[in-house]
Amino acid sequence: MQFQISHKPSFSLLKLRLGPGQSIKSEAGAMVYMSSKMGVETKMGSGFLSALSRKIFGGESFFFNTYTAPDVGGEIGLAPDLPGDIIDLDLNGKSIFVQSGSYLASDPGIQVVSKFGGLRSLFGGEGLFLLEISGTGKVFLSSYGAIVPIKVEGNYTVDTGHIVAFENSLQFKVGKAGGNWKSTLLGGEGLVANFSGNGTLWIQSRVPSGFISWLTKLLPV
């Protein structure tokens, strides 16, 4: 699969060149353009219950679209709803956990399943479910703002709203940003995720809630 990510990191667009019969699976509604005679198939993905929890709790679409190129090959452009970055990852049999709304597309063989994370996964408005993405092949993730990879070796603390994804070799606990609840509630930072272990963590440089809060202040009462 040949691909190019242009207009990074603010208004990223994923351009793919598919060979004859080659396919790409994407979040429903991500298609910007495609060449003629491209086949389109819509499926729920990993079963009805997983699709339902992905929609209700994970913030993702109920369906995936799979685009397949005709005998002459084809082109397709994909982009997320929010302005921001796109990155590509090679899983090679590994699995990662992804925050709500950051899955964009992948090879058809990649599995996307909702996983219950308990109260610890209450990332800023994210809910009780994360997406576990696993398999062998390419996966494309999106964000609001630029995506920054961080190599965690030991312990690392991140504002919960800035998390995009992390390898399953990392563990995390949600805690207070300050030394007490007063600092947490009034200091503007809210809750943080304290990661431990060894692996890669991907964060986004902006959060949608921050933009919404700024925009709300400008609206007439």
Tab-separated table of C-alpha atoms in Angstrom:
chain	number	residue	atom	x	y	z
A	1	MET	CA	0.000	0.000	0.000
A	2	GLN	CA	1.384	3.375	-1.030
A	3	PHE	CA	0.318	6.342	1.055
A	4	GLN	CA	1.136	9.977	1.737
A	5	ILE	CA	0.080	12.170	4.657
A	6	SER	CA	-0.045	15.800	3.539
A	7	HIS	CA	-0.795	19.149	5.229
A	8	LYS	CA	0.593	18.009	8.614
A	9	PRO	CA	0.040	18.675	11.438
A	10	SER	CA	-2.915	21.053	11.340
A	11	PHE	CA	-5.127	19.823	8.489
A	12	SER	CA	-3.727	16.380	7.681
A	13	LEU	CA	-5.042	14.388	4.720
A	14	LEU	CA	-4.292	10.696	4.142
A	15	LYS	CA	-3.821	9.851	0.460
A	16	LEU	CA	-3.674	6.164	-0.469
A	17	ARG	CA	-2.788	4.453	-3.732
A	18	LEU	CA	-4.254	0.949	-3.783
A	19	GLY	CA	-3.090	-1.812	-6.094
A	20	PRO	CA	-5.537	-4.070	-7.989
A	21	GLY	CA	-7.895	-5.699	-5.482
A	22	GLN	CA	-6.200	-4.026	-2.506
A	23	SER	CA	-8.422	-2.744	0.334
A	24	ILE	CA	-8.406	-0.199	3.152
A	25	LYS	CA	-10.803	-0.177	6.144
A	26	SER	CA	-11.826	3.180	7.564
A	27	GLU	CA	-14.075	4.844	10.085
A	28	ALA	CA	-17.445	5.614	8.492
A	29	GLY	CA	-17.582	9.150	7.107
A	30	ALA	CA	-13.806	9.527	6.710
A	31	MET	CA	-13.738	9.399	2.893
A	32	VAL	CA	-12.873	12.738	1.226
A	33	TYR	CA	-12.514	11.534	-2.373
A	34	MET	CA	-11.926	8.336	-4.351
A	35	SER	CA	-11.306	7.296	-7.936
A	36	SER	CA	-14.021	5.744	-10.083
A	37	LYS	CA	-15.129	2.105	-9.759
A	38	MET	CA	-13.831	1.805	-6.214
A	39	GLY	CA	-15.787	-0.859	-4.363
A	40	VAL	CA	-17.368	0.057	-1.020
A	41	GLU	CA	-18.595	-2.404	1.619
A	42	THR	CA	-20.064	-1.402	4.980
A	43	LYS	CA	-19.786	-3.726	7.987
A	44	MET	CA	-20.171	-3.576	11.760
A	45	GLY	CA	-16.661	-4.884	12.305
A	46	SER	CA	-16.105	-7.200	15.288
A	47	GLY	CA	-19.715	-8.203	15.874
A	48	PHE	CA	-22.870	-6.391	16.956
A	49	LEU	CA	-22.043	-5.980	20.663
A	50	SER	CA	-18.549	-4.669	19.960
A	51	ALA	CA	-19.912	-2.275	17.334
A	52	LEU	CA	-22.624	-1.087	19.727
A	53	SER	CA	-20.175	-0.439	22.581
A	54	ARG	CA	-17.762	1.238	20.156
A	55	LYS	CA	-20.543	3.614	19.126
A	56	ILE	CA	-22.044	4.350	22.551
A	57	PHE	CA	-18.980	4.227	24.793
A	58	GLY	CA	-16.023	4.653	22.471
A	59	GLY	CA	-17.316	7.573	20.443
A	60	GLU	CA	-16.727	5.744	17.163
A	61	SER	CA	-19.112	4.999	14.311
A	62	PHE	CA	-21.298	1.896	14.457
A	63	PHE	CA	-19.882	0.828	11.083
A	64	PHE	CA	-16.632	0.516	9.165
A	65	ASN	CA	-16.295	1.087	5.429
A	66	THR	CA	-13.946	-1.100	3.382
A	67	TYR	CA	-12.803	0.344	0.058
A	68	THR	CA	-11.429	-2.065	-2.575
A	69	ALA	CA	-9.619	-0.973	-5.725
A	70	PRO	CA	-10.672	-2.323	-9.155
A	71	ASP	CA	-8.352	-4.244	-11.504
A	72	VAL	CA	-6.557	-1.050	-12.519
A	73	GLY	CA	-5.990	0.073	-8.934
A	74	GLY	CA	-7.331	3.240	-7.407
A	75	GLU	CA	-6.849	6.245	-5.161
A	76	ILE	CA	-8.682	7.379	-2.053
A	77	GLY	CA	-8.336	10.292	0.371
A	78	LEU	CA	-9.306	10.037	4.053
A	79	ALA	CA	-9.481	12.647	6.816
A	80	PRO	CA	-10.893	12.919	10.370
A	81	ASP	CA	-13.668	15.288	11.427
A	82	LEU	CA	-11.450	17.595	13.495
A	83	PRO	CA	-8.431	19.566	12.223
A	84	GLY	CA	-5.231	17.921	13.338
A	85	ASP	CA	-2.572	15.311	12.699
A	86	ILE	CA	-2.465	11.801	11.215
A	87	ILE	CA	0.209	9.180	11.903
A	88	ASP	CA	0.819	5.661	10.593
A	89	LEU	CA	1.847	2.717	12.779
A	90	ASP	CA	2.965	-0.826	11.917
A	91	LEU	CA	1.518	-3.180	14.513
A	92	ASN	CA	3.341	-6.401	13.488
A	93	GLY	CA	1.249	-8.573	15.780
A	94	LYS	CA	1.216	-6.091	18.664
A	95	SER	CA	-1.767	-4.266	20.112
A	96	ILE	CA	-2.348	-0.683	21.205
A	97	PHE	CA	-5.085	1.096	23.117
A	98	VAL	CA	-6.596	4.137	21.416
A	99	GLN	CA	-8.743	6.944	22.786
A	100	SER	CA	-12.209	7.718	21.531
A	101	GLY	CA	-12.310	9.184	18.028
A	102	SER	CA	-8.644	8.655	17.096
A	103	TYR	CA	-9.016	5.559	14.879
A	104	LEU	CA	-9.049	6.612	11.218
A	105	ALA	CA	-8.181	3.629	9.020
A	106	SER	CA	-6.222	0.385	8.796
A	107	ASP	CA	-5.459	-2.706	6.759
A	108	PRO	CA	-8.601	-4.899	6.560
A	109	GLY	CA	-7.045	-7.562	8.794
A	110	ILE	CA	-6.566	-5.208	11.740
A	111	GLN	CA	-9.032	-5.838	14.572
A	112	VAL	CA	-10.734	-2.913	16.351
A	113	VAL	CA	-12.535	-3.958	19.542
A	114	SER	CA	-13.990	-1.939	22.429
A	115	LYS	CA	-12.490	-2.824	25.804
A	116	PHE	CA	-13.954	-1.975	29.199
A	117	GLY	CA	-11.390	-0.007	31.151
A	118	GLY	CA	-13.284	0.625	34.376
A	119	LEU	CA	-13.195	3.935	36.181
A	120	ARG	CA	-9.484	4.333	35.450
A	121	SER	CA	-10.281	4.990	31.773
A	122	LEU	CA	-12.326	8.119	32.498
A	123	PHE	CA	-10.153	10.272	30.254
A	124	GLY	CA	-11.672	13.741	29.846
A	125	GLY	CA	-15.096	12.768	28.524
A	126	GLU	CA	-13.843	9.516	27.030
A	127	GLY	CA	-16.039	7.140	28.967
A	128	LEU	CA	-15.427	3.649	30.267
A	129	PHE	CA	-14.253	2.090	26.996
A	130	LEU	CA	-11.034	2.247	25.008
A	131	LEU	CA	-10.420	0.800	21.559
A	132	GLU	CA	-7.986	-2.112	21.431
A	133	ILE	CA	-6.406	-2.275	17.984
A	134	SER	CA	-4.417	-5.403	17.168
A	135	GLY	CA	-3.119	-7.582	14.346
A	136	THR	CA	-0.484	-7.302	11.652
A	137	GLY	CA	-0.485	-4.406	9.235
A	138	LYS	CA	-0.799	-0.658	9.011
A	139	VAL	CA	-3.074	1.502	11.170
A	140	PHE	CA	-3.667	5.252	10.858
A	141	LEU	CA	-4.563	7.382	13.884
A	142	SER	CA	-5.772	10.988	14.013
A	143	SER	CA	-5.831	13.726	16.627
A	144	TYR	CA	-6.869	17.273	17.418
A	145	GLY	CA	-3.571	19.139	17.105
A	146	ALA	CA	-0.174	17.574	16.459
A	147	ILE	CA	0.668	14.019	17.561
A	148	VAL	CA	3.816	13.651	19.670
A	149	PRO	CA	5.329	10.204	20.476
A	150	ILE	CA	6.829	9.721	23.940
A	151	LYS	CA	9.083	6.834	24.958
A	152	VAL	CA	8.105	5.874	28.493
A	153	GLU	CA	10.774	4.179	30.602
A	154	GLY	CA	9.521	3.977	34.142
A	155	ASN	CA	6.912	6.601	35.014
A	156	TYR	CA	5.261	9.415	33.080
A	157	THR	CA	2.333	11.749	33.785
A	158	VAL	CA	0.038	13.133	31.084
A	159	ASP	CA	-3.117	15.235	31.162
A	160	THR	CA	-5.898	12.778	30.392
A	161	GLY	CA	-7.393	14.841	27.568
A	162	HIS	CA	-4.133	14.783	25.586
A	163	ILE	CA	-3.826	10.998	25.275
A	164	VAL	CA	-4.174	9.554	21.762
A	165	ALA	CA	-2.866	5.997	22.157
A	166	PHE	CA	-0.428	3.819	24.089
A	167	GLU	CA	1.147	0.390	23.758
A	168	ASN	CA	-0.332	-2.422	25.826
A	169	SER	CA	2.996	-2.813	27.632
A	170	LEU	CA	2.137	0.329	29.607
A	171	GLN	CA	-0.088	0.457	32.677
A	172	PHE	CA	-1.814	3.568	33.973
A	173	LYS	CA	-3.754	4.961	36.899
A	174	VAL	CA	-5.862	8.117	36.944
A	175	GLY	CA	-5.033	10.541	39.727
A	176	LYS	CA	-4.962	14.164	40.866
A	177	ALA	CA	-2.863	16.722	39.016
A	178	GLY	CA	-1.916	18.580	42.184
A	179	GLY	CA	-1.040	17.552	45.668
A	180	ASN	CA	-4.659	17.873	46.773
A	181	TRP	CA	-8.159	18.084	45.298
A	182	LYS	CA	-8.211	21.892	45.598
A	183	SER	CA	-5.237	22.156	43.231
A	184	THR	CA	-6.832	19.602	40.921
A	185	LEU	CA	-10.203	21.347	40.717
A	186	LEU	CA	-9.039	24.980	40.681
A	187	GLY	CA	-5.651	24.697	38.966
A	188	GLY	CA	-7.129	24.047	35.530
A	189	GLU	CA	-5.360	20.711	34.997
A	190	GLY	CA	-8.026	18.310	36.225
A	191	LEU	CA	-7.173	14.598	36.261
A	192	VAL	CA	-3.941	13.100	34.964
A	193	ALA	CA	-2.906	9.618	33.847
A	194	ASN	CA	0.155	8.211	35.584
A	195	PHE	CA	1.781	5.699	33.239
A	196	SER	CA	4.313	3.079	34.248
A	197	GLY	CA	6.341	0.471	32.374
A	198	ASN	CA	8.202	0.582	29.068
A	199	GLY	CA	6.572	1.479	25.784
A	200	THR	CA	5.395	4.276	23.518
A	201	LEU	CA	2.706	6.793	24.354
A	202	TRP	CA	1.230	9.135	21.745
A	203	ILE	CA	-0.265	12.461	22.852
A	204	GLN	CA	-2.067	15.309	21.060
A	205	SER	CA	-0.935	18.906	21.459
A	206	ARG	CA	-4.500	20.250	21.793
A	207	VAL	CA	-7.816	19.015	23.201
A	208	PRO	CA	-11.297	19.657	21.725
A	209	SER	CA	-12.689	20.542	25.175
A	210	GLY	CA	-10.254	23.451	25.417
A	211	PHE	CA	-11.434	24.871	22.090
A	212	ILE	CA	-15.083	24.372	23.028
A	213	SER	CA	-14.522	26.183	26.335
A	214	TRP	CA	-12.829	29.097	24.562
A	215	LEU	CA	-15.579	29.275	21.928
A	216	THR	CA	-18.373	29.129	24.495
A	217	LYS	CA	-17.063	32.289	26.191
A	218	LEU	CA	-17.521	34.191	22.907
A	219	LEU	CA	-21.137	33.172	22.379
A	220	PRO	CA	-23.863	35.640	23.379
A	221	VAL	CA	-25.741	34.799	26.552
